[in-house]
């Protein structure tokens, strides 16, 4: 017996133009992927050297986190120049070489665009600091007069995302807004010059062969502060219904309509995906064909490992995709969150609003506090379920190795501004950004000829590419088999739920007779008849023996 089908309707387009709808996209955090020159920082040449590895995974695209010139006040998301490469990571020629190598391997390239804010070292911001009040240079950013004598007090008591004040004084009675770190001044998107410059940036990278863009803080660009600024309490209480002064304003979509016209100048049209932390019912506008085309949903990433939660999230997001005409996105790990093998290795949260893994990190992130084996079994099962779903799957570097979070980084080695701005509250995101282990041994486990910019734990060697490549049952080889099969089996963006008779088991069928079954507990489950294509856990006498996912073909 089956339940009603859930569908996401594809747009009418050529196959080349719709490659992104069900693509497997691998996120590279360049500074922690591979280091070719031995300075301890990953670089573009390191990515080029590892293109055969990326091709062996079977992915369809690589998404590069920022590689632009940056002081790394926020891991590269403080951009000095949107149309260049950080000299520590390479040159534009190195970028072109990397793109050519990836394209030669059949892998498309997505780059990160950070439009809400520049860095405080950007030429525009330096010009703004040197200019006077009311100047065109300052109008590119959000400057306001301070309050009190000589403007010595902040315009408002707002708090930044990273903690601490959201306004910083410049010494002449004026203050600038930074929604994140003080090194990341917010741009003024009401300024035509700002809008035109980003259109230039989109064309600059598209002309160099970039296939798509991931838009950082896509919901933050448009702002309407008014003559009188609300207090932080008033601002926090305002509904985010399209009229909020800072976040998810309806008129932000006027910006993305302009961007869409640029994307459509190319053949095939360039793609984009929004990082928009908005209410789920407002996500579809970012994913519309007239806008960015696709938007991240982080709902599975934020959910506990629970069958009922997973099913509700899947049904809801496929419904949203149908509403927008886009396809949905699925993600379990990225550069901002505790790796999912570790999240699933921790006890269930008592408070659903608690950041997953946050308490463990604040307690010191001890490896022996994890049920590592259970976490890995759950992570493998979740990934196979993800790859069986219609829509795009976004994978984060190292998850194919089953890597756990590095939770016990010494305070002296931490880099994330969230750690320094929120002591005792937020440990930061360094643990998921530790450079990858490529070999069992060596000063940086094969990351590069030198050391690594964040310390790697001793247990990394057994989770390295070298170790897992030789093990047929490794997580790496599971990912390879799954991605290869996904490419062969993927079909219409449609699934049909199957009755399992158990609340802890999810099963659905894809249009070509391919079935995915996931067991969320350690109670064995008798599988339906069919050819066993792939399993994340042992199958014995026709039963999945515990937590795991299997793919079957009738």
Coordinates of C-alpha atoms in Angstrom, one line a residue:
X1 CA 0.0 0.0 0.0
X2 CA 1.4 3.4 -0.9
X3 CA 0.6 6.9 0.2
X4 CA 0.0 9.8 -2.2
X5 CA 3.0 10.8 -4.3
X6 CA 5.1 13.8 -3.6
X7 CA 6.4 15.6 -6.7
X8 CA 8.7 18.5 -7.6
X9 CA 7.9 19.7 -11.2
X10 CA 10.9 20.3 -13.4
X11 CA 10.9 23.3 -15.8
X12 CA 11.0 22.7 -19.5
X13 CA 14.6 23.2 -20.5
X14 CA 17.4 21.4 -22.2
X15 CA 19.3 18.8 -20.1
X16 CA 22.4 20.9 -20.0
X17 CA 20.4 23.8 -18.6
X18 CA 18.9 21.7 -15.8
X19 CA 22.1 19.9 -14.7
X20 CA 21.8 21.5 -11.3
X21 CA 18.3 20.2 -10.5
X22 CA 19.5 16.8 -9.2
X23 CA 23.3 17.4 -9.1
X24 CA 25.7 16.0 -6.5
X25 CA 27.7 19.1 -5.4
X26 CA 30.9 18.8 -3.3
X27 CA 31.9 21.8 -1.2
X28 CA 35.6 22.6 -1.1
X29 CA 36.8 24.9 1.7
X30 CA 40.0 25.8 -0.2
X31 CA 42.2 26.7 2.8
X32 CA 41.7 23.2 4.2
X33 CA 41.4 21.0 1.2
X34 CA 45.0 20.5 -0.2
X35 CA 48.2 22.6 0.1
X36 CA 50.5 22.5 -2.9
X37 CA 53.2 24.9 -1.8
X38 CA 53.7 23.8 1.8
X39 CA 52.8 27.0 3.6
X40 CA 50.1 25.2 5.7
X41 CA 47.2 26.8 3.8
X42 CA 45.3 25.0 1.1
X43 CA 45.4 26.6 -2.3
X44 CA 44.0 26.4 -5.8
X45 CA 46.9 24.4 -7.1
X46 CA 46.2 21.9 -4.4
X47 CA 42.6 21.6 -5.7
X48 CA 43.9 21.1 -9.3
X49 CA 46.2 18.4 -8.1
X50 CA 43.3 16.6 -6.5
X51 CA 40.9 16.7 -9.5
X52 CA 41.4 13.0 -10.2
X53 CA 40.2 12.3 -6.6
X54 CA 37.2 14.5 -7.1
X55 CA 36.4 12.8 -10.4
X56 CA 36.7 9.4 -8.7
X57 CA 33.9 10.4 -6.3
X58 CA 31.4 10.8 -9.1
X59 CA 30.3 14.3 -8.2
X60 CA 28.9 16.7 -10.8
X61 CA 30.0 20.0 -9.4
X62 CA 32.4 21.6 -7.0
X63 CA 31.4 24.6 -4.8
X64 CA 34.3 26.7 -3.7
X65 CA 34.1 28.6 -0.5
X66 CA 35.7 32.1 -0.8
X67 CA 39.2 32.2 -2.3
X68 CA 39.4 35.9 -2.6
X69 CA 42.0 38.2 -1.0
X70 CA 41.1 38.4 2.7
X71 CA 42.6 39.0 6.2
X72 CA 40.6 35.9 7.3
X73 CA 38.7 37.7 10.0
X74 CA 35.9 35.3 9.1
X75 CA 37.5 32.5 7.2
X76 CA 37.6 34.3 3.9
X77 CA 34.0 35.7 4.1
X78 CA 35.6 39.1 4.6
X79 CA 36.5 39.9 1.0
X80 CA 39.1 42.5 0.0
X81 CA 38.6 42.2 -3.7
X82 CA 35.7 40.3 -5.4
X83 CA 37.6 39.8 -8.7
X84 CA 40.9 38.4 -7.6
X85 CA 42.5 35.4 -5.8
X86 CA 44.2 35.6 -2.4
X87 CA 47.9 35.5 -3.1
X88 CA 48.2 32.9 -0.4
X89 CA 45.9 30.7 -2.5
X90 CA 47.2 31.4 -6.0
X91 CA 46.6 33.7 -8.9
X92 CA 43.9 34.2 -11.5
X93 CA 46.0 32.0 -13.8
X94 CA 45.8 29.3 -11.2
X95 CA 42.1 29.7 -11.0
X96 CA 41.8 29.3 -14.8
X97 CA 44.0 26.2 -14.7
X98 CA 41.8 24.7 -11.9
X99 CA 38.6 25.4 -13.8
X100 CA 40.0 23.9 -17.0
X101 CA 41.0 20.8 -15.1
X102 CA 37.6 20.4 -13.4
X103 CA 35.8 21.0 -16.6
X104 CA 38.1 18.5 -18.3
X105 CA 36.9 15.9 -15.7
X106 CA 33.3 16.7 -16.4
X107 CA 32.9 18.7 -13.1
X108 CA 31.2 22.1 -13.0
X109 CA 32.3 25.0 -10.9
X110 CA 30.3 27.0 -8.4
X111 CA 31.9 29.9 -6.5
X112 CA 30.8 31.7 -3.4
X113 CA 29.7 35.4 -3.7
X114 CA 29.5 37.4 -0.5
X115 CA 27.4 40.5 -1.2
X116 CA 26.0 41.5 2.2
X117 CA 29.4 42.9 3.3
X118 CA 32.9 43.5 2.1
X119 CA 36.0 43.5 4.3
X120 CA 37.3 46.6 6.0
X121 CA 40.4 46.3 3.7
X122 CA 38.3 46.7 0.5
X123 CA 39.4 49.7 -1.5
X124 CA 35.9 51.1 -1.2
X125 CA 35.9 51.0 2.6
X126 CA 39.3 52.5 2.9
X127 CA 38.1 55.3 0.7
X128 CA 35.0 55.7 2.9
X129 CA 37.1 56.0 6.0
X130 CA 39.2 58.7 4.4
X131 CA 36.1 60.6 3.1
X132 CA 33.8 62.9 4.9
X133 CA 30.3 62.5 6.2
X134 CA 27.7 62.4 3.5
X135 CA 30.3 61.6 0.8
X136 CA 29.5 59.2 -2.1
X137 CA 32.3 56.9 -0.8
X138 CA 30.4 56.5 2.5
X139 CA 27.1 56.0 0.8
X140 CA 28.4 52.6 -0.6
X141 CA 28.1 51.4 3.1
X142 CA 25.7 51.9 5.9
X143 CA 27.0 54.8 7.9
X144 CA 25.0 56.7 10.6
X145 CA 25.7 59.5 13.0
X146 CA 26.2 58.5 16.6
X147 CA 24.2 59.7 19.5
X148 CA 25.3 61.7 22.5
X149 CA 27.9 64.5 22.6
X150 CA 29.9 64.5 19.3
X151 CA 28.3 61.2 18.3
X152 CA 30.3 59.3 20.9
X153 CA 27.6 56.7 21.4
X154 CA 26.4 54.1 18.9
X155 CA 23.4 54.9 16.8
X156 CA 21.6 51.9 18.3
X157 CA 22.3 49.0 20.8
X158 CA 22.2 46.3 18.1
X159 CA 24.1 43.1 18.5
X160 CA 26.0 41.4 15.6
X161 CA 25.6 37.8 14.5
X162 CA 29.0 37.0 16.0
X163 CA 28.2 38.7 19.2
X164 CA 29.2 42.2 20.5
X165 CA 28.0 45.5 19.1
X166 CA 26.9 45.7 15.4
X167 CA 28.1 49.4 15.1
X168 CA 31.7 50.6 15.1
X169 CA 32.8 54.2 15.4
X170 CA 35.2 55.7 12.8
X171 CA 36.3 58.7 14.9
X172 CA 34.3 61.6 13.4
X173 CA 31.0 61.0 15.0
X174 CA 29.8 58.5 12.5
X175 CA 29.5 54.7 12.9
X176 CA 29.2 51.9 10.4
X177 CA 27.0 48.8 10.5
X178 CA 28.4 45.3 10.5
X179 CA 25.9 42.5 10.8
X180 CA 28.8 40.1 11.4
X181 CA 32.4 40.9 12.5
X182 CA 33.6 44.5 12.7
X183 CA 35.9 43.7 9.8
X184 CA 32.9 43.1 7.6
X185 CA 31.1 46.4 7.0
X186 CA 27.6 46.0 5.4
X187 CA 27.2 47.3 1.9
X188 CA 24.4 49.7 1.0
X189 CA 22.4 48.0 -1.7
X190 CA 20.2 51.0 -2.3
X191 CA 23.3 52.5 -4.0
X192 CA 23.3 51.9 -7.7
X193 CA 27.1 51.8 -7.9
X194 CA 27.1 48.8 -5.5
X195 CA 24.5 47.0 -7.6
X196 CA 26.4 47.6 -10.9
X197 CA 29.7 46.5 -9.4
X198 CA 28.3 43.1 -8.4
X199 CA 26.8 42.7 -11.9
X200 CA 30.3 43.2 -13.1
X201 CA 31.6 40.6 -10.7
X202 CA 29.0 38.0 -11.8
X203 CA 30.1 38.5 -15.4
X204 CA 33.8 38.5 -14.5
X205 CA 33.6 35.0 -13.1
X206 CA 31.0 33.7 -15.6
X207 CA 33.4 34.8 -18.4
X208 CA 36.1 32.7 -16.8
X209 CA 34.0 29.6 -17.0
X210 CA 32.2 29.6 -13.7
X211 CA 28.9 27.6 -14.0
X212 CA 27.1 28.9 -10.9
X213 CA 27.1 30.9 -7.7
X214 CA 26.3 30.2 -4.0
X215 CA 25.0 33.5 -2.5
X216 CA 26.1 34.1 1.1
X217 CA 23.5 35.7 3.4
X218 CA 21.2 36.1 0.4
X219 CA 18.4 37.4 2.7
X220 CA 20.4 40.3 4.1
X221 CA 21.2 42.7 1.3
X222 CA 18.2 45.0 1.3
X223 CA 17.8 47.3 4.3
X224 CA 15.5 50.1 5.3
X225 CA 16.7 51.6 8.6
X226 CA 14.5 54.7 8.7
X227 CA 15.2 58.0 10.4
X228 CA 14.9 56.6 13.9
X229 CA 16.6 53.3 14.7
X230 CA 14.7 50.8 16.8
X231 CA 16.2 49.3 19.9
X232 CA 17.7 45.8 19.7
X233 CA 14.7 44.5 21.7
X234 CA 12.3 46.2 19.2
X235 CA 14.2 45.0 16.2
X236 CA 14.3 41.4 17.5
X237 CA 10.6 41.4 18.1
X238 CA 9.7 42.6 14.6
X239 CA 8.1 40.0 12.3
X240 CA 10.2 38.7 9.4
X241 CA 7.3 39.0 6.9
X242 CA 9.1 41.0 4.2
X243 CA 9.0 44.3 6.0
X244 CA 11.8 43.7 8.6
X245 CA 14.4 46.5 8.4
X246 CA 17.4 44.2 8.0
X247 CA 16.4 40.6 7.0
X248 CA 14.4 39.0 4.2
X249 CA 12.9 42.1 2.8
X250 CA 10.5 41.7 -0.1
X251 CA 12.5 44.2 -2.2
X252 CA 15.7 42.0 -2.1
X253 CA 14.2 40.1 -4.9
X254 CA 14.5 43.1 -7.2
X255 CA 18.2 42.7 -6.9
X256 CA 18.1 39.0 -7.8
X257 CA 15.9 39.7 -10.8
X258 CA 18.7 41.8 -12.1
X259 CA 21.2 39.0 -11.4
X260 CA 18.9 36.5 -13.2
X261 CA 19.1 38.7 -16.4
X262 CA 22.9 38.4 -16.2
X263 CA 22.8 34.6 -15.6
X264 CA 20.6 34.3 -18.7
X265 CA 23.1 36.1 -20.9
X266 CA 25.1 32.8 -20.9
X267 CA 24.5 29.5 -22.6
X268 CA 23.8 27.5 -20.6
X269 CA 22.4 30.0 -18.1
X270 CA 24.5 30.4 -15.0
X271 CA 22.9 28.9 -11.9
X272 CA 22.7 30.2 -8.3
X273 CA 21.7 28.9 -4.9
X274 CA 20.7 31.1 -2.0
X275 CA 21.9 30.8 1.5
X276 CA 18.8 32.4 3.0
X277 CA 18.0 31.7 6.7
X278 CA 14.3 32.6 6.3
X279 CA 11.0 31.1 7.3
X280 CA 10.4 28.0 5.2
X281 CA 7.3 29.5 3.5
X282 CA 9.4 32.4 2.3
X283 CA 12.2 30.3 0.8
X284 CA 10.5 29.7 -2.5
X285 CA 10.9 33.3 -3.7
X286 CA 14.7 32.9 -3.6
X287 CA 14.4 29.7 -5.6
X288 CA 12.1 31.2 -8.3
X289 CA 13.1 31.1 -12.0
X290 CA 13.0 34.9 -12.0
X291 CA 15.5 35.0 -9.1
X292 CA 18.4 32.9 -8.0
X293 CA 16.7 29.6 -9.1
X294 CA 17.5 27.5 -6.0
X295 CA 17.8 27.9 -2.3
X296 CA 19.3 25.8 0.5
X297 CA 17.1 24.1 2.9
X298 CA 18.9 23.2 6.1
X299 CA 16.0 21.3 7.7
X300 CA 17.6 17.9 7.6
X301 CA 20.8 19.4 8.8
X302 CA 19.1 20.8 11.9
X303 CA 16.9 17.7 12.6
X304 CA 17.6 14.9 15.0
X305 CA 18.1 11.4 13.5
X306 CA 14.4 10.5 13.6
X307 CA 12.2 8.9 10.9
X308 CA 9.1 11.0 11.5
X309 CA 11.1 14.3 11.4
X310 CA 12.9 13.2 8.3
X311 CA 9.7 12.3 6.5
X312 CA 7.9 15.5 7.4
X313 CA 10.9 17.6 6.2
X314 CA 11.2 15.7 2.9
X315 CA 7.5 16.1 2.1
X316 CA 7.5 19.7 3.1
X317 CA 10.5 20.7 1.0
X318 CA 9.5 18.7 -2.1
X319 CA 6.2 20.6 -1.8
X320 CA 8.0 24.0 -1.7
X321 CA 10.1 22.9 -4.7
X322 CA 6.9 22.2 -6.7
X323 CA 5.6 25.6 -5.6
X324 CA 8.7 27.5 -6.9
X325 CA 9.3 25.3 -10.0
X326 CA 12.8 24.7 -8.7
X327 CA 14.3 21.6 -7.2
X328 CA 15.1 21.3 -3.5
X329 CA 18.5 20.9 -1.9
X330 CA 19.6 18.4 0.8
X331 CA 22.6 18.9 3.1
X332 CA 23.9 17.4 6.3
X333 CA 27.2 19.1 6.8
X334 CA 29.0 22.2 5.7
X335 CA 31.7 24.7 6.8
X336 CA 29.4 26.3 9.5
X337 CA 28.2 23.3 11.5
X338 CA 29.4 20.3 13.5
X339 CA 29.9 17.4 11.1
X340 CA 26.9 15.1 11.0
X341 CA 28.9 11.9 12.0
X342 CA 29.5 13.7 15.3
X343 CA 26.1 15.2 15.8
X344 CA 24.6 11.7 15.4
X345 CA 27.1 10.3 17.9
X346 CA 25.8 12.5 20.7
X347 CA 22.8 12.0 23.0
X348 CA 19.5 13.5 21.7
X349 CA 19.0 17.1 22.7
X350 CA 16.7 17.9 25.5
X351 CA 16.1 21.4 24.0
X352 CA 15.2 21.3 20.2
X353 CA 16.5 24.9 19.9
X354 CA 19.9 23.9 21.2
X355 CA 22.7 24.1 18.6
X356 CA 23.6 20.5 17.7
X357 CA 26.9 19.6 19.2
X358 CA 27.2 23.0 21.0
X359 CA 27.2 21.7 24.5
X360 CA 29.7 19.0 23.7
X361 CA 32.1 21.6 22.1
X362 CA 31.7 23.9 25.1
X363 CA 32.5 21.0 27.4
X364 CA 35.8 20.5 25.6
X365 CA 34.8 18.3 22.7
X366 CA 36.4 15.2 24.1
X367 CA 36.5 12.4 21.5
X368 CA 35.7 9.7 24.1
X369 CA 32.3 11.5 24.8
X370 CA 31.1 10.3 21.4
X371 CA 29.5 7.1 20.4
X372 CA 31.6 7.3 17.2
X373 CA 30.5 4.0 15.8
X374 CA 26.8 4.8 16.1
X375 CA 27.4 8.3 14.7
X376 CA 29.1 6.9 11.7
X377 CA 26.4 4.3 11.0
X378 CA 23.7 7.0 11.2
X379 CA 25.7 9.4 9.0
X380 CA 26.2 6.7 6.4
X381 CA 22.5 5.9 6.5
X382 CA 21.5 9.5 6.3
X383 CA 23.7 10.2 3.3
X384 CA 22.4 7.2 1.3
X385 CA 18.8 8.4 2.0
X386 CA 19.9 11.9 0.9
X387 CA 21.4 10.7 -2.4
X388 CA 18.2 8.7 -3.1
X389 CA 16.0 11.8 -2.9
X390 CA 15.0 14.0 -5.9
X391 CA 16.8 17.3 -5.8
X392 CA 20.4 18.4 -5.4
X393 CA 22.7 16.8 -2.8
X394 CA 25.4 19.1 -1.3
X395 CA 28.3 17.2 0.3
X396 CA 31.0 18.8 2.5
X397 CA 34.6 17.9 2.0
X398 CA 35.6 15.1 4.4
X399 CA 32.2 13.7 5.0
X400 CA 33.0 11.0 2.4
X401 CA 35.7 9.9 4.8
X402 CA 33.2 9.7 7.7
X403 CA 35.2 12.4 9.5
X404 CA 34.2 13.4 12.9
X405 CA 34.4 17.0 14.2
X406 CA 37.7 18.0 15.8
X407 CA 36.3 19.3 19.0
X408 CA 39.3 19.6 21.3
X409 CA 41.3 22.3 19.4
X410 CA 43.4 24.3 21.9
X411 CA 42.1 27.8 22.4
X412 CA 45.5 29.2 21.2
X413 CA 45.0 27.6 17.8
X414 CA 41.4 28.7 17.2
X415 CA 40.7 31.1 14.4
X416 CA 36.9 31.6 14.2
X417 CA 35.8 35.1 15.3
X418 CA 32.7 33.6 16.9
X419 CA 35.0 32.0 19.5
X420 CA 36.7 35.3 20.4
X421 CA 33.5 37.4 20.4
X422 CA 31.4 34.9 22.4
X423 CA 33.7 33.4 25.1
X424 CA 31.9 30.6 27.0
X425 CA 29.0 30.7 24.6
X426 CA 30.2 29.8 21.1
X427 CA 33.3 27.7 20.5
X428 CA 33.3 28.6 16.8
X429 CA 33.4 26.5 13.6
X430 CA 37.1 25.6 13.4
X431 CA 36.4 21.9 14.2
X432 CA 34.8 21.2 10.8
X433 CA 37.5 23.3 8.9
X434 CA 40.5 21.3 10.0
X435 CA 42.6 20.3 6.9
X436 CA 41.8 17.0 5.3
X437 CA 43.9 13.9 5.9
X438 CA 45.1 12.4 2.6
X439 CA 47.7 9.9 4.0
X440 CA 48.0 7.7 7.1
X441 CA 51.2 9.5 8.2
X442 CA 53.2 12.7 7.7
X443 CA 53.3 16.1 9.4
X444 CA 50.0 17.0 7.9
X445 CA 48.6 13.6 6.9
X446 CA 49.3 14.5 3.2
X447 CA 47.6 17.8 3.3
X448 CA 50.8 19.5 2.1
X449 CA 54.6 19.4 2.4
X450 CA 54.4 21.6 5.5
X451 CA 52.1 21.6 8.5
X452 CA 48.4 22.6 8.6
X453 CA 46.9 25.9 9.7
X454 CA 44.6 24.1 12.2
X455 CA 45.9 21.2 14.3
X456 CA 45.0 17.7 13.1
X457 CA 44.3 14.9 15.6
X458 CA 46.3 11.7 15.7
X459 CA 43.2 9.7 14.7
X460 CA 43.0 11.4 11.4
X461 CA 45.4 8.9 9.8
X462 CA 43.0 6.0 10.0
X463 CA 40.3 8.2 8.4
X464 CA 42.6 9.4 5.6
X465 CA 42.0 8.9 1.9
X466 CA 44.9 6.5 1.7
X467 CA 43.5 4.3 4.5
X468 CA 39.9 4.3 3.2
X469 CA 40.8 3.9 -0.4
X470 CA 42.2 0.4 0.3
X471 CA 39.2 -0.7 2.4
X472 CA 36.2 -1.9 0.2
X473 CA 33.9 -1.3 3.1
X474 CA 35.0 2.2 3.9
X475 CA 32.8 5.3 3.9
X476 CA 34.8 6.7 1.0
X477 CA 34.1 3.7 -1.2
X478 CA 30.4 3.7 -0.1
X479 CA 30.2 7.3 -1.3
X480 CA 31.8 6.4 -4.6
X481 CA 29.4 3.5 -5.2
X482 CA 26.4 5.6 -4.2
X483 CA 27.3 8.5 -6.4
X484 CA 28.0 6.3 -9.4
X485 CA 24.6 4.5 -8.9
X486 CA 22.8 7.8 -8.4
X487 CA 24.0 9.0 -11.7
X488 CA 22.7 5.8 -13.4
X489 CA 19.4 5.6 -11.5
X490 CA 18.3 9.2 -11.2
X491 CA 15.1 10.0 -13.1
X492 CA 12.1 12.3 -12.8
X493 CA 11.8 14.4 -9.6
X494 CA 9.2 12.3 -8.0
X495 CA 8.9 9.8 -5.2
X496 CA 6.2 7.5 -3.8
X497 CA 6.2 6.6 -0.1
X498 CA 5.9 3.0 0.7
X499 CA 4.1 1.5 3.8
X500 CA 6.7 -0.1 6.1
X501 CA 4.5 -1.0 9.1
X502 CA 7.0 0.6 11.5
X503 CA 7.5 4.2 12.6
X504 CA 11.3 3.9 12.7
X505 CA 11.5 2.8 9.0
X506 CA 11.2 5.1 5.9
X507 CA 10.9 3.7 2.4
X508 CA 10.1 5.3 -0.9
X509 CA 10.2 4.4 -4.6
X510 CA 11.6 6.4 -7.4
X511 CA 10.0 6.3 -10.9
X512 CA 12.3 3.7 -12.4
X513 CA 11.8 1.0 -9.8
X514 CA 14.5 2.1 -7.5
X515 CA 13.6 1.9 -3.8
X516 CA 15.3 3.3 -0.8
X517 CA 14.7 1.9 2.7
X518 CA 16.1 3.5 5.9
X519 CA 16.0 2.0 9.4
X520 CA 16.5 4.5 12.2
X521 CA 17.0 2.1 15.1
X522 CA 18.8 -1.2 15.8
X523 CA 15.8 -3.4 15.4
X524 CA 16.3 -5.6 12.3
X525 CA 13.9 -5.0 9.4
X526 CA 12.9 -7.5 6.7
X527 CA 13.5 -5.9 3.3
X528 CA 11.0 -6.0 0.4
X529 CA 11.9 -8.2 -2.5
X530 CA 14.3 -6.8 -5.0
X531 CA 17.9 -6.7 -6.2
X532 CA 20.2 -5.3 -3.5
X533 CA 22.1 -2.5 -5.1
X534 CA 23.8 -0.9 -2.1
X535 CA 23.7 -1.0 1.7
X536 CA 25.2 1.3 4.3
X537 CA 25.1 -1.5 6.9
X538 CA 25.0 -5.3 6.9
X539 CA 22.1 -7.2 5.4
X540 CA 21.6 -10.8 6.6
X541 CA 18.9 -13.3 5.6
X542 CA 17.0 -10.5 3.7
X543 CA 17.0 -8.1 6.7
X544 CA 18.8 -4.9 7.4
X545 CA 20.3 -5.7 10.8
X546 CA 20.1 -2.2 12.3
X547 CA 20.6 1.5 11.6
X548 CA 21.2 1.8 7.9
X549 CA 19.9 2.5 4.4
X550 CA 19.6 0.1 1.4
X551 CA 18.8 0.7 -2.2
X552 CA 16.9 -2.0 -4.0
X553 CA 15.7 -2.5 -7.6
X554 CA 12.6 -4.4 -8.4

